[in-house]
JSON list of C-alpha atoms in Angstrom, two decimals:
[
{"chain": "A", "resi": 21, "resn": "MET", "atom": "CA", "xyz": [49.84, -74.97, -21.22]},
{"chain": "A", "resi": 22, "resn": "ASP", "atom": "CA", "xyz": [50.81, -73.69, -18.59]},
{"chain": "A", "resi": 23, "resn": "THR", "atom": "CA", "xyz": [49.72, -70.69, -16.14]},
{"chain": "A", "resi": 24, "resn": "ARG", "atom": "CA", "xyz": [52.52, -70.15, -13.79]},
{"chain": "A", "resi": 25, "resn": "PRO", "atom": "CA", "xyz": [52.51, -66.59, -13.20]},
{"chain": "A", "resi": 26, "resn": "SER", "atom": "CA", "xyz": [55.71, -65.00, -15.88]},
{"chain": "A", "resi": 27, "resn": "ASP", "atom": "CA", "xyz": [57.45, -62.15, -15.09]},
{"chain": "A", "resi": 28, "resn": "ASP", "atom": "CA", "xyz": [56.78, -60.89, -18.56]},
{"chain": "A", "resi": 29, "resn": "PHE", "atom": "CA", "xyz": [53.41, -59.09, -18.44]},
{"chain": "A", "resi": 30, "resn": "THR", "atom": "CA", "xyz": [51.90, -55.35, -19.78]},
{"chain": "A", "resi": 31, "resn": "ILE", "atom": "CA", "xyz": [49.35, -54.11, -18.42]},
{"chain": "A", "resi": 32, "resn": "THR", "atom": "CA", "xyz": [46.32, -51.87, -20.97]},
{"chain": "A", "resi": 33, "resn": "ILE", "atom": "CA", "xyz": [44.82, -48.87, -19.67]},
{"chain": "A", "resi": 34, "resn": "PRO", "atom": "CA", "xyz": [42.45, -47.17, -21.65]},
{"chain": "A", "resi": 35, "resn": "LEU", "atom": "CA", "xyz": [43.37, -43.38, -22.08]},
{"chain": "A", "resi": 36, "resn": "THR", "atom": "CA", "xyz": [40.89, -40.99, -22.95]},
{"chain": "A", "resi": 37, "resn": "ILE", "atom": "CA", "xyz": [42.32, -37.61, -24.89]},
{"chain": "A", "resi": 38, "resn": "ASN", "atom": "CA", "xyz": [40.36, -35.71, -23.16]},
{"chain": "A", "resi": 39, "resn": "PRO", "atom": "CA", "xyz": [38.96, -37.29, -20.45]},
{"chain": "A", "resi": 40, "resn": "SER", "atom": "CA", "xyz": [36.01, -35.63, -17.85]},
{"chain": "A", "resi": 41, "resn": "PRO", "atom": "CA", "xyz": [35.08, -35.13, -14.56]},
{"chain": "A", "resi": 42, "resn": "SER", "atom": "CA", "xyz": [32.23, -38.26, -15.12]},
{"chain": "A", "resi": 43, "resn": "SER", "atom": "CA", "xyz": [35.11, -40.86, -17.24]},
{"chain": "A", "resi": 44, "resn": "SER", "atom": "CA", "xyz": [37.54, -41.08, -14.27]},
{"chain": "A", "resi": 45, "resn": "THR", "atom": "CA", "xyz": [37.41, -45.00, -13.57]},
{"chain": "A", "resi": 46, "resn": "PRO", "atom": "CA", "xyz": [38.80, -46.98, -16.31]},
{"chain": "A", "resi": 47, "resn": "ALA", "atom": "CA", "xyz": [35.41, -48.70, -17.13]},
{"chain": "A", "resi": 48, "resn": "ALA", "atom": "CA", "xyz": [33.82, -45.54, -17.46]},
{"chain": "A", "resi": 49, "resn": "SER", "atom": "CA", "xyz": [36.44, -44.25, -19.95]},
{"chain": "A", "resi": 50, "resn": "SER", "atom": "CA", "xyz": [36.47, -46.87, -21.63]},
{"chain": "A", "resi": 51, "resn": "SER", "atom": "CA", "xyz": [32.27, -47.69, -22.84]},
{"chain": "A", "resi": 52, "resn": "SER", "atom": "CA", "xyz": [32.74, -43.89, -24.51]},
{"chain": "A", "resi": 53, "resn": "SER", "atom": "CA", "xyz": [34.92, -43.88, -27.23]},
{"chain": "A", "resi": 54, "resn": "LEU", "atom": "CA", "xyz": [34.19, -40.44, -28.38]},
{"chain": "A", "resi": 55, "resn": "PRO", "atom": "CA", "xyz": [36.60, -37.80, -26.64]},
{"chain": "A", "resi": 56, "resn": "SER", "atom": "CA", "xyz": [35.16, -34.60, -25.50]},
{"chain": "A", "resi": 57, "resn": "PRO", "atom": "CA", "xyz": [33.64, -31.59, -26.95]},
{"chain": "A", "resi": 58, "resn": "SER", "atom": "CA", "xyz": [36.45, -28.44, -27.45]},
{"chain": "A", "resi": 59, "resn": "ARG", "atom": "CA", "xyz": [35.62, -25.99, -25.35]},
{"chain": "A", "resi": 60, "resn": "TYR", "atom": "CA", "xyz": [33.53, -23.31, -28.27]},
{"chain": "A", "resi": 61, "resn": "GLU", "atom": "CA", "xyz": [31.22, -27.10, -28.85]},
{"chain": "A", "resi": 62, "resn": "SER", "atom": "CA", "xyz": [30.03, -27.19, -24.82]},
{"chain": "A", "resi": 63, "resn": "GLN", "atom": "CA", "xyz": [30.09, -23.03, -24.53]},
{"chain": "A", "resi": 64, "resn": "LYS", "atom": "CA", "xyz": [27.98, -23.60, -28.06]},
{"chain": "A", "resi": 65, "resn": "ARG", "atom": "CA", "xyz": [25.75, -26.08, -26.60]},
{"chain": "A", "resi": 66, "resn": "ARG", "atom": "CA", "xyz": [25.61, -23.73, -23.01]},
{"chain": "A", "resi": 67, "resn": "ASP", "atom": "CA", "xyz": [24.53, -21.27, -25.35]},
{"chain": "A", "resi": 68, "resn": "TRP", "atom": "CA", "xyz": [21.57, -23.07, -27.46]},
{"chain": "A", "resi": 69, "resn": "ASN", "atom": "CA", "xyz": [20.74, -24.40, -24.42]},
{"chain": "A", "resi": 70, "resn": "THR", "atom": "CA", "xyz": [19.72, -21.24, -22.78]},
{"chain": "A", "resi": 71, "resn": "PHE", "atom": "CA", "xyz": [18.16, -19.38, -25.57]},
{"chain": "A", "resi": 72, "resn": "GLY", "atom": "CA", "xyz": [15.99, -22.56, -25.07]},
{"chain": "A", "resi": 73, "resn": "GLN", "atom": "CA", "xyz": [15.05, -21.50, -21.54]},
{"chain": "A", "resi": 74, "resn": "TYR", "atom": "CA", "xyz": [14.49, -18.43, -22.33]},
{"chain": "A", "resi": 75, "resn": "LEU", "atom": "CA", "xyz": [11.94, -19.27, -25.24]},
{"chain": "A", "resi": 76, "resn": "LYS", "atom": "CA", "xyz": [10.43, -22.14, -23.50]},
{"chain": "A", "resi": 77, "resn": "ASN", "atom": "CA", "xyz": [9.67, -18.72, -20.49]},
{"chain": "A", "resi": 78, "resn": "HIS", "atom": "CA", "xyz": [8.87, -16.17, -22.65]},
{"chain": "A", "resi": 79, "resn": "ARG", "atom": "CA", "xyz": [5.74, -15.03, -22.70]},
{"chain": "A", "resi": 80, "resn": "PRO", "atom": "CA", "xyz": [3.98, -16.70, -24.55]},
{"chain": "A", "resi": 81, "resn": "PRO", "atom": "CA", "xyz": [5.79, -19.00, -25.29]},
{"chain": "A", "resi": 82, "resn": "LEU", "atom": "CA", "xyz": [7.97, -19.20, -28.54]},
{"chain": "A", "resi": 83, "resn": "SER", "atom": "CA", "xyz": [8.48, -21.87, -30.36]},
{"chain": "A", "resi": 84, "resn": "LEU", "atom": "CA", "xyz": [12.09, -21.87, -32.67]},
{"chain": "A", "resi": 85, "resn": "GLU", "atom": "CA", "xyz": [10.22, -21.82, -35.84]},
{"chain": "A", "resi": 86, "resn": "ARG", "atom": "CA", "xyz": [8.22, -18.86, -34.47]},
{"chain": "A", "resi": 87, "resn": "CYS", "atom": "CA", "xyz": [11.44, -16.31, -33.53]},
{"chain": "A", "resi": 88, "resn": "SER", "atom": "CA", "xyz": [12.63, -13.84, -35.31]},
{"chain": "A", "resi": 89, "resn": "GLY", "atom": "CA", "xyz": [15.65, -11.48, -34.75]},
{"chain": "A", "resi": 90, "resn": "ALA", "atom": "CA", "xyz": [13.93, -8.72, -32.85]},
{"chain": "A", "resi": 91, "resn": "HIS", "atom": "CA", "xyz": [12.93, -11.53, -30.42]},
{"chain": "A", "resi": 92, "resn": "VAL", "atom": "CA", "xyz": [16.89, -12.13, -30.26]},
{"chain": "A", "resi": 93, "resn": "LEU", "atom": "CA", "xyz": [17.19, -8.49, -29.37]},
{"chain": "A", "resi": 94, "resn": "GLU", "atom": "CA", "xyz": [14.67, -8.76, -26.13]},
{"chain": "A", "resi": 95, "resn": "PHE", "atom": "CA", "xyz": [17.33, -11.47, -25.62]},
{"chain": "A", "resi": 96, "resn": "LEU", "atom": "CA", "xyz": [20.68, -9.80, -25.28]},
{"chain": "A", "resi": 97, "resn": "ARG", "atom": "CA", "xyz": [18.60, -6.68, -23.25]},
{"chain": "A", "resi": 98, "resn": "TYR", "atom": "CA", "xyz": [18.77, -9.32, -21.27]},
{"chain": "A", "resi": 99, "resn": "LEU", "atom": "CA", "xyz": [21.30, -10.45, -20.90]},
{"chain": "A", "resi": 100, "resn": "ASP", "atom": "CA", "xyz": [22.72, -6.85, -19.46]},
{"chain": "A", "resi": 101, "resn": "GLN", "atom": "CA", "xyz": [21.41, -7.44, -16.74]},
{"chain": "A", "resi": 102, "resn": "PHE", "atom": "CA", "xyz": [24.26, -10.37, -16.33]},
{"chain": "A", "resi": 103, "resn": "GLY", "atom": "CA", "xyz": [27.40, -8.21, -17.44]},
{"chain": "A", "resi": 104, "resn": "LYS", "atom": "CA", "xyz": [30.34, -7.20, -15.62]},
{"chain": "A", "resi": 105, "resn": "THR", "atom": "CA", "xyz": [31.54, -4.64, -18.37]},
{"chain": "A", "resi": 106, "resn": "LYS", "atom": "CA", "xyz": [31.22, -0.83, -16.47]},
{"chain": "A", "resi": 107, "resn": "VAL", "atom": "CA", "xyz": [29.43, 1.67, -19.80]},
{"chain": "A", "resi": 108, "resn": "HIS", "atom": "CA", "xyz": [30.06, 4.83, -18.52]},
{"chain": "A", "resi": 109, "resn": "THR", "atom": "CA", "xyz": [27.23, 7.27, -19.83]},
{"chain": "A", "resi": 110, "resn": "GLN", "atom": "CA", "xyz": [27.74, 10.77, -21.19]},
{"chain": "A", "resi": 111, "resn": "MET", "atom": "CA", "xyz": [27.23, 12.78, -18.11]},
{"chain": "A", "resi": 112, "resn": "CYS", "atom": "CA", "xyz": [29.78, 10.50, -16.78]},
{"chain": "A", "resi": 113, "resn": "PRO", "atom": "CA", "xyz": [32.84, 12.49, -15.85]},
{"chain": "A", "resi": 114, "resn": "PHE", "atom": "CA", "xyz": [34.84, 8.61, -16.19]},
{"chain": "A", "resi": 115, "resn": "TYR", "atom": "CA", "xyz": [33.00, 9.00, -19.93]},
{"chain": "A", "resi": 116, "resn": "GLY", "atom": "CA", "xyz": [35.36, 8.59, -22.43]},
{"chain": "A", "resi": 117, "resn": "HIS", "atom": "CA", "xyz": [38.24, 6.98, -20.05]},
{"chain": "A", "resi": 118, "resn": "PRO", "atom": "CA", "xyz": [39.77, 3.57, -19.80]},
{"chain": "A", "resi": 119, "resn": "ASN", "atom": "CA", "xyz": [40.90, 3.26, -17.08]},
{"chain": "A", "resi": 120, "resn": "GLN", "atom": "CA", "xyz": [38.78, 5.48, -14.00]},
{"chain": "A", "resi": 121, "resn": "PRO", "atom": "CA", "xyz": [40.17, 6.27, -10.70]},
{"chain": "A", "resi": 122, "resn": "ALA", "atom": "CA", "xyz": [37.17, 6.12, -8.75]},
{"chain": "A", "resi": 123, "resn": "PRO", "atom": "CA", "xyz": [33.67, 4.54, -8.76]},
{"chain": "A", "resi": 124, "resn": "CYS", "atom": "CA", "xyz": [30.61, 6.01, -10.44]},
{"chain": "A", "resi": 125, "resn": "PRO", "atom": "CA", "xyz": [26.88, 4.88, -10.12]},
{"chain": "A", "resi": 126, "resn": "CYS", "atom": "CA", "xyz": [27.09, 3.82, -14.70]},
{"chain": "A", "resi": 127, "resn": "PRO", "atom": "CA", "xyz": [25.45, 0.85, -15.02]},
{"chain": "A", "resi": 128, "resn": "LEU", "atom": "CA", "xyz": [27.48, -2.90, -16.14]},
{"chain": "A", "resi": 129, "resn": "ARG", "atom": "CA", "xyz": [26.37, -4.35, -19.10]},
{"chain": "A", "resi": 130, "resn": "GLN", "atom": "CA", "xyz": [27.53, -7.46, -21.12]},
{"chain": "A", "resi": 131, "resn": "ALA", "atom": "CA", "xyz": [31.27, -6.67, -23.11]},
{"chain": "A", "resi": 132, "resn": "TRP", "atom": "CA", "xyz": [30.57, -6.24, -27.21]},
{"chain": "A", "resi": 133, "resn": "GLY", "atom": "CA", "xyz": [33.69, -8.58, -27.79]},
{"chain": "A", "resi": 134, "resn": "SER", "atom": "CA", "xyz": [31.21, -11.18, -25.93]},
{"chain": "A", "resi": 135, "resn": "LEU", "atom": "CA", "xyz": [27.77, -10.21, -27.12]},
{"chain": "A", "resi": 136, "resn": "ASP", "atom": "CA", "xyz": [29.59, -10.84, -30.46]},
{"chain": "A", "resi": 137, "resn": "ALA", "atom": "CA", "xyz": [31.18, -14.62, -30.04]},
{"chain": "A", "resi": 138, "resn": "LEU", "atom": "CA", "xyz": [27.98, -15.41, -28.58]},
{"chain": "A", "resi": 139, "resn": "ILE", "atom": "CA", "xyz": [25.66, -15.28, -32.02]},
{"chain": "A", "resi": 140, "resn": "GLY", "atom": "CA", "xyz": [28.21, -16.56, -33.75]},
{"chain": "A", "resi": 141, "resn": "ARG", "atom": "CA", "xyz": [28.09, -19.37, -32.00]},
{"chain": "A", "resi": 142, "resn": "LEU", "atom": "CA", "xyz": [23.94, -19.69, -31.18]},
{"chain": "A", "resi": 143, "resn": "ARG", "atom": "CA", "xyz": [23.65, -18.29, -35.22]},
{"chain": "A", "resi": 144, "resn": "ALA", "atom": "CA", "xyz": [26.47, -22.17, -36.12]},
{"chain": "A", "resi": 145, "resn": "ALA", "atom": "CA", "xyz": [24.19, -23.77, -33.48]},
{"chain": "A", "resi": 146, "resn": "TYR", "atom": "CA", "xyz": [21.18, -22.29, -35.11]},
{"chain": "A", "resi": 147, "resn": "GLU", "atom": "CA", "xyz": [21.89, -24.14, -38.76]},
{"chain": "A", "resi": 148, "resn": "GLU", "atom": "CA", "xyz": [23.47, -27.24, -36.93]},
{"chain": "A", "resi": 149, "resn": "ASN", "atom": "CA", "xyz": [20.36, -27.32, -35.28]},
{"chain": "A", "resi": 150, "resn": "GLY", "atom": "CA", "xyz": [18.48, -28.06, -38.30]},
{"chain": "A", "resi": 151, "resn": "GLY", "atom": "CA", "xyz": [17.54, -24.31, -38.95]},
{"chain": "A", "resi": 152, "resn": "ARG", "atom": "CA", "xyz": [17.72, -22.55, -42.40]},
{"chain": "A", "resi": 153, "resn": "PRO", "atom": "CA", "xyz": [20.79, -19.27, -43.24]},
{"chain": "A", "resi": 154, "resn": "GLU", "atom": "CA", "xyz": [18.51, -17.97, -44.58]},
{"chain": "A", "resi": 155, "resn": "THR", "atom": "CA", "xyz": [15.68, -17.47, -41.77]},
{"chain": "A", "resi": 156, "resn": "ASN", "atom": "CA", "xyz": [18.24, -17.46, -39.41]},
{"chain": "A", "resi": 157, "resn": "PRO", "atom": "CA", "xyz": [17.51, -14.56, -36.82]},
{"chain": "A", "resi": 158, "resn": "PHE", "atom": "CA", "xyz": [20.69, -14.70, -35.24]},
{"chain": "A", "resi": 159, "resn": "GLY", "atom": "CA", "xyz": [22.41, -13.42, -39.31]},
{"chain": "A", "resi": 160, "resn": "ALA", "atom": "CA", "xyz": [18.59, -11.31, -39.60]},
{"chain": "A", "resi": 161, "resn": "ARG", "atom": "CA", "xyz": [19.91, -6.74, -40.06]},
{"chain": "A", "resi": 162, "resn": "ALA", "atom": "CA", "xyz": [18.78, -5.88, -36.78]},
{"chain": "A", "resi": 163, "resn": "VAL", "atom": "CA", "xyz": [20.88, -8.16, -34.48]},
{"chain": "A", "resi": 164, "resn": "ARG", "atom": "CA", "xyz": [24.47, -7.13, -36.93]},
{"chain": "A", "resi": 165, "resn": "LEU", "atom": "CA", "xyz": [23.02, -2.98, -36.54]},
{"chain": "A", "resi": 166, "resn": "TYR", "atom": "CA", "xyz": [22.49, -3.93, -32.95]},
{"chain": "A", "resi": 167, "resn": "LEU", "atom": "CA", "xyz": [26.07, -5.39, -32.38]},
{"chain": "A", "resi": 168, "resn": "ARG", "atom": "CA", "xyz": [27.51, -2.13, -34.28]},
{"chain": "A", "resi": 169, "resn": "GLU", "atom": "CA", "xyz": [25.60, 0.04, -32.40]},
{"chain": "A", "resi": 170, "resn": "VAL", "atom": "CA", "xyz": [26.94, -1.72, -29.48]},
{"chain": "A", "resi": 171, "resn": "ARG", "atom": "CA", "xyz": [30.42, -1.82, -29.87]},
{"chain": "A", "resi": 172, "resn": "ASP", "atom": "CA", "xyz": [30.11, 1.74, -31.32]},
{"chain": "A", "resi": 173, "resn": "ILE", "atom": "CA", "xyz": [28.61, 3.14, -27.81]},
{"chain": "A", "resi": 174, "resn": "GLN", "atom": "CA", "xyz": [31.06, 0.95, -25.17]},
{"chain": "A", "resi": 175, "resn": "SER", "atom": "CA", "xyz": [34.44, 2.78, -27.46]},
{"chain": "A", "resi": 176, "resn": "LYS", "atom": "CA", "xyz": [33.82, 6.19, -26.76]},
{"chain": "A", "resi": 177, "resn": "ALA", "atom": "CA", "xyz": [31.80, 4.82, -23.55]},
{"chain": "A", "resi": 178, "resn": "ARG", "atom": "CA", "xyz": [35.01, 3.41, -22.17]},
{"chain": "A", "resi": 179, "resn": "GLY", "atom": "CA", "xyz": [37.69, 5.02, -24.11]},
{"chain": "A", "resi": 180, "resn": "ILE", "atom": "CA", "xyz": [38.90, 2.02, -25.91]},
{"chain": "A", "resi": 181, "resn": "SER", "atom": "CA", "xyz": [39.21, 1.19, -30.04]},
{"chain": "A", "resi": 182, "resn": "TYR", "atom": "CA", "xyz": [37.59, -1.80, -31.21]},
{"chain": "A", "resi": 183, "resn": "GLU", "atom": "CA", "xyz": [38.55, -1.40, -34.60]},
{"chain": "A", "resi": 184, "resn": "LYS", "atom": "CA", "xyz": [40.21, -4.63, -36.72]},
{"chain": "A", "resi": 185, "resn": "LYS", "atom": "CA", "xyz": [44.03, -4.46, -37.17]},
{"chain": "A", "resi": 186, "resn": "LYS", "atom": "CA", "xyz": [44.95, -4.16, -40.46]},
{"chain": "A", "resi": 187, "resn": "ARG", "atom": "CA", "xyz": [46.37, -7.03, -41.47]},
{"chain": "A", "resi": 188, "resn": "LYS", "atom": "CA", "xyz": [50.33, -6.48, -43.60]},
{"chain": "A", "resi": 189, "resn": "LYS", "atom": "CA", "xyz": [50.13, -7.67, -46.71]},
{"chain": "A", "resi": 190, "resn": "PRO", "atom": "CA", "xyz": [52.60, -10.67, -47.85]},
{"chain": "A", "resi": 191, "resn": "PRO", "atom": "CA", "xyz": [56.26, -9.28, -49.35]},
{"chain": "A", "resi": 192, "resn": "PRO", "atom": "CA", "xyz": [56.35, -9.18, -53.01]},
{"chain": "A", "resi": 193, "resn": "ALA", "atom": "CA", "xyz": [56.37, -12.26, -55.25]},
{"chain": "A", "resi": 194, "resn": "ALA", "atom": "CA", "xyz": [59.86, -13.90, -55.51]},
{"chain": "A", "resi": 195, "resn": "SER", "atom": "CA", "xyz": [59.96, -14.04, -58.83]},
{"chain": "A", "resi": 196, "resn": "ALA", "atom": "CA", "xyz": [59.42, -10.95, -59.72]},
{"chain": "A", "resi": 197, "resn": "ALA", "atom": "CA", "xyz": [62.48, -10.02, -58.14]},
{"chain": "A", "resi": 198, "resn": "ASN", "atom": "CA", "xyz": [64.20, -13.25, -59.48]},
{"chain": "A", "resi": 199, "resn": "ASP", "atom": "CA", "xyz": [63.52, -11.81, -63.10]},
{"chain": "A", "resi": 200, "resn": "HIS", "atom": "CA", "xyz": [65.45, -8.38, -62.44]},
{"chain": "A", "resi": 201, "resn": "GLN", "atom": "CA", "xyz": [68.43, -10.08, -61.65]},
{"chain": "A", "resi": 202, "resn": "MET", "atom": "CA", "xyz": [68.33, -12.11, -64.57]},
{"chain": "A", "resi": 203, "resn": "LEU", "atom": "CA", "xyz": [68.53, -8.92, -66.62]},
{"chain": "A", "resi": 204, "resn": "PRO", "atom": "CA", "xyz": [72.78, -8.69, -68.29]},
{"chain": "A", "resi": 205, "resn": "HIS", "atom": "CA", "xyz": [74.66, -5.58, -65.63]},
{"chain": "A", "resi": 206, "resn": "GLY", "atom": "CA", "xyz": [74.22, -2.13, -67.61]},
{"chain": "A", "resi": 207, "resn": "SER", "atom": "CA", "xyz": [70.88, -2.70, -69.92]},
{"chain": "A", "resi": 208, "resn": "PRO", "atom": "CA", "xyz": [67.70, -1.28, -68.19]},
{"chain": "A", "resi": 209, "resn": "PRO", "atom": "CA", "xyz": [64.87, -3.59, -67.44]},
{"chain": "A", "resi": 210, "resn": "SER", "atom": "CA", "xyz": [62.79, -1.81, -70.16]},
{"chain": "A", "resi": 211, "resn": "ALA", "atom": "CA", "xyz": [65.02, -2.67, -72.86]},
{"chain": "A", "resi": 212, "resn": "GLY", "atom": "CA", "xyz": [63.59, -5.45, -75.92]},
{"chain": "A", "resi": 213, "resn": "CYS", "atom": "CA", "xyz": [64.89, -7.91, -78.17]},
{"chain": "A", "resi": 214, "resn": "ALA", "atom": "CA", "xyz": [65.70, -6.04, -81.24]}
]
């Protein structure tokens, strides 16, 4: 067997599709064969962990099995203190204006869209972690009503419409147009066989 170096050689480098910061060395990246989670999955895991921490810090501590829609609402109200969206009060001169020309003392809140997306992720995470859909506190009627109320209040206060965009109806089926074209010239579409 010839052990001399050859002019033809191939180097195999492990390739990860979505490299994570922790897998910067080839040895580390080859040991994990799973691709890193998507941005949505990562955010869902962070949200789930945050809610779990909220339950642990709750006084008295609360287990997930005993968690209700009321506790979810308490969590959403707790999150408002970290909000960055200015929501004008009805007494504010900028109420209903999307762009305020000057500062005002109105409170900062979580934006409705952020809360809506958060609840969607937590609802999915609850079921992925063994919860039954019929007992999902994130899908409770009270939570849906709260989100609707937040949307309406912020829409009015900020002068922004949150209405869903209407989808365009698909054009009529091509077969109906072809059927009309197959009629002989001069005969009305309603003419039948005699």
